[in-house]
Amino acid sequence: MNPNKEADFGTPQRHSTRLVTLSIDGHSVTVPAGTSVMHAALASGIDIPKLCATDTLEAFGSCRVCLVEIENRKGYPASCTTPAEEGMKVHTQTAKLGDLRRGVMELYMSDHPADCRDHAGSGTCEMHGVAHDVGLTEVRYESGRTHLAAKVDASNPYFQFDPAKCIVCSRCVRACDDIQGTFALTVEGRAFDSRIVVSADEPFLDSECVSCGACVQACPTDALVEKSVVEMGAPDRVISTTCAYCGVGCGFRAEMKGDELVRMVPEKAAKANHGHSCVKGRFAWTYATHQDRMTKPMIRERITDPWRVVSWDEALQRAASEFRRIQDKYGRGAIGGITSSRCSNEETYLVQKMVRAAFGNNNVDTCARVCHSPTGYGLKTTIGESAGTQDFDSIDRADVIIVMGANPTDAHPVFGSRLKQRVREGMKVIVIDPRAIDLVRVPNVEAAYHLATRPGTNVAILNALAHVVVTEGLAKEAYVRERCEWPAYEAWRTFISDPAQSPEAMEAVTGVPAAQVRGAARLYAQAGNAAIYYGLGVTEHSQGSTAVMGIANLAMVTGNVGRIGVGINPLRGQNNVQGSCDMGSFPHELPGYRHIGDDVVRKLFEDDWKVKLDPEPGLRIPNMFDAAHDGSFRALYCQGEDIAQSDPNTAHVTAALRAMECVVVQDIFLNETAKYAHVFLPGTSFLEKDGTFTNSERRVSRIRKVMEPLCGMADWEVTCALSKALGYPMDYAHPSEIMDEIARLTPTFTGVSYKLIDELGSIQWPCNEAAPEGTPTMHIGEFVRGKGQFIVTEYVPTDEKVTRRYPLLMTTGRILSQYNVGAQTRRTANVAWYAEDLLEIHPHDAEDRGIRDGDAVGVASRAGETVLRARVTERVQPGVVYTTFHFPEAGSNVLTTENSDWATNCPEYKVTAVQVSRAAQPSDWQKQFQRFSDEQVGLAEQATEALAR
Ligand code: SF4
Ligand code: SF4
Ligand code: FES
């Protein structure tokens, strides 16, 4: 591999249709007008030496290495900033140019450590290569003033900055500004004294830097370099794979040295991220080899017993015999399974297949139950497909977007950076969120409107927006007449036009001034292209499904579905939430969202799987817990999810787990749920297996094995073995064969195969005869369900009300450096940025309670009580508090209640009435948690020690 970080200097990013023809070193070349001479030369196979230019950034022209001669033009212009013109005659290789380039490089090298390759051990510095290319063999300058003694900033856990190697080319500054949009770096001073400064001249770790790695990737020297590269040396081979964190699904190059992973570098050709990354995917992958990894199967009779390390065979036989014993005693429906949105499509497909075919019931569910199940219901009902309508690139054509109940710069960071780029280019943003997320205002980005709703009033605000559209004559009725069911539209129009839905009437409910709602509605409705992006702040409510349908109503009435630049875009939380839903993880749906009660569909699967299937939908996760409490549900297979931490009302969940006779957990760590398990099956990280993930754009991308499974088997192999032990063998030689079966049985996947993914890089479903290379934009011409369906969305206030006892509303969300239940990111150096869940509280509410920033505060709800540290901030409005849920000991979900979405049971995480007061010690729950947790870790350690003896 070429070790240079920006070596693959790609095609010109010019879209002009006017062509110009010029001559470069005697070769005629034709390129789009506006292409730089450097890119035109590259197009004819001539590589001009360069340092400050890179294909991911606008040219800057600072290093003067890329000089050329142009006939009839004075001087030696920089080829990276000079546009190609018709008839130009360019020379890139004259003796004079050679002298000039050597002179420039000699100056650079006189202030650059000659031994930097050996020094850093990385071999990734471009300087020496360029010096060699221009023929520089020695530096004649006597050593004078240099930067060579400058101090290295090693404060960032993942990369270091060595000013001695910096040539002040400003690539890092431009990457931070133009790609990431954080504006943390500047060039300070002039000439010899110019230098790179981080924020207010701070160490990287203390600065605004979000550690996305764009600067490191852009740096042509080893001034900015990954610490792993310094320690291990330059990688020598590459395996392409996909990030296993969020729903953006960034493509990465796993860069290896022998069998060891040296670094993860975002893939420029990857269509989800175009070469950008965030701190999680770029750096936080070391959890895969963390000492806490569980690599041996274990069993025990009771959860108070020590674990016993056993063979795979014994563990699988124990799980299977317990499942069968329990079914014999309590009935076929007494057991069930939970699939994982962190596992691959193939793995989730196999778990649901095993439940339906080997368990003989449909008691299968997935974590989407607690995040995006309302998206499935709401979008299926209104437009006919349970998925986002666009690809991420669609944002390039949007004029206005609504971001509702989502915080992309923290939860979907690469897409968040893209949004900020587009805002800087003029796109308008309307933020609907109780909290001032970054998109409301950060340097160079400001939302046109921030509708700071009270938690729980999404449907009210969506209705108010739609009311303005309809009553102010902004509805696109021609579009609606052609594309939607007209009688349903008329009924909805009557409902939404009622003054009761107006912004003025709703102001008392939402807390948002009517004038702002009217302004936002006009902006959205009158845009050429307007799109909606939303997240769990929409779905995790008692009216989550209603809000999703309200979003669809708004998009349809303004004609904003069915072309590039518009649409309805749920931002999925975990990497494979879309995929786990697609693969049939819900109790009522087979793969491809087809109802289990549909005889034709069921027969298709019965014939292929050679087994009779139960036509009745099975239990959802909350129903499993309730049934465990009443004694009818006795055993669970839980793959790669941590329900004891992630699901609401922890006390209820853990009591349900304790009530079961056999809990089988498969995970890479002894997670919170495993502490209640009787059989533990070790899992594999995304680096240890082949498969596919499907991101928020419906994009199916490959994950490829980078290292052997630490436990000896990939998760899909374990499920096959368990199914075999249950008497239903599932035999596949490779995950590609599982995908072939999915394609055979799922109309939206008919054309998907590993071969095609390898050819195209990734595929957005539907991919079939009608769309052989996939479908970036859905619902073009007509909706998947035929005519779009308007649904009347009556606002119904949640039962979770503030009272004198619980006067504040708590809502929850994520932070950039941590991920979901934190099992992975807590085991990386990302804790340097966020090491505990904090409670954000408005200064007024804090003052009323005598709370100062950093104080320990008790948070009590109707469900439970915990203690967190307070962060006093105006990000939240008075009356609202906010926390994250990344640390189990914080117990955020001890507080959340069992209220849930009326249609899907998605929990109402986003609205919990609480009281907050100063606290002196951990809550009783936290003390109990710590005791139980320590005991369980001790029991697992005893097992490992016993094995070692
Ligand atoms: S740190 Fe690297 S990218 Fe930034 S100015 Fe210095 S050499 Fe250029
Ligand atoms: S944005 Fe999401 S998918 Fe991309 S690197 Fe970050 S966590 Fe991974
Ligand atoms: S590469 Fe053109 S001036 Fe640096």
mmCIF file of C-alpha atoms in Angstrom, residues 13 15 271 274 390-401 415 418-419 421-423 425 427 529 531 533 564-566:
data_model
loop_
_atom_site.group_PDB
_atom_site.id
_atom_site.type_symbol
_atom_site.label_atom_id
_atom_site.label_comp_id
_atom_site.label_asym_id
_atom_site.label_seq_id
_atom_site.Cartn_x
_atom_site.Cartn_y
_atom_site.Cartn_z
ATOM 1 C CA GLN A 13 -14.300 17.949 -8.067
ATOM 2 C CA HIS A 15 -19.012 19.780 -12.440
ATOM 3 C CA LYS A 271 -20.703 6.834 -0.192
ATOM 4 C CA HIS A 274 -16.860 10.410 1.625
ATOM 5 C CA GLN A 390 -33.186 9.466 0.670
ATOM 6 C CA ASP A 391 -29.453 8.935 0.606
ATOM 7 C CA PHE A 392 -27.211 11.295 2.593
ATOM 8 C CA ASP A 393 -25.998 12.982 -0.614
ATOM 9 C CA SER A 394 -29.543 14.254 -1.085
ATOM 10 C CA ILE A 395 -28.728 16.993 1.445
ATOM 11 C CA ASP A 396 -26.625 18.681 -1.246
ATOM 12 C CA ARG A 397 -29.841 19.657 -3.039
ATOM 13 C CA ALA A 398 -31.900 20.656 0.008
ATOM 14 C CA ASP A 399 -32.710 24.328 0.508
ATOM 15 C CA VAL A 400 -34.355 23.987 3.907
ATOM 16 C CA ILE A 401 -34.324 21.164 6.411
ATOM 17 C CA PHE A 415 -23.667 13.620 8.813
ATOM 18 C CA ARG A 418 -22.180 17.614 6.378
ATOM 19 C CA LEU A 419 -25.207 19.536 7.643
ATOM 20 C CA GLN A 421 -21.167 22.495 5.612
ATOM 21 C CA ARG A 422 -24.503 22.914 3.884
ATOM 22 C CA VAL A 423 -25.635 25.596 6.342
ATOM 23 C CA GLU A 425 -23.314 27.226 1.952
ATOM 24 C CA MET A 427 -29.104 25.927 3.413
ATOM 25 C CA ASN A 529 -36.538 21.444 -1.752
ATOM 26 C CA ALA A 531 -36.344 17.708 3.872
ATOM 27 C CA TYR A 533 -34.421 14.585 9.463
ATOM 28 C CA ILE A 564 -33.522 14.344 -4.512
ATOM 29 C CA GLY A 565 -33.189 17.081 -1.887
ATOM 30 C CA VAL A 566 -36.414 16.366 -0.001
#
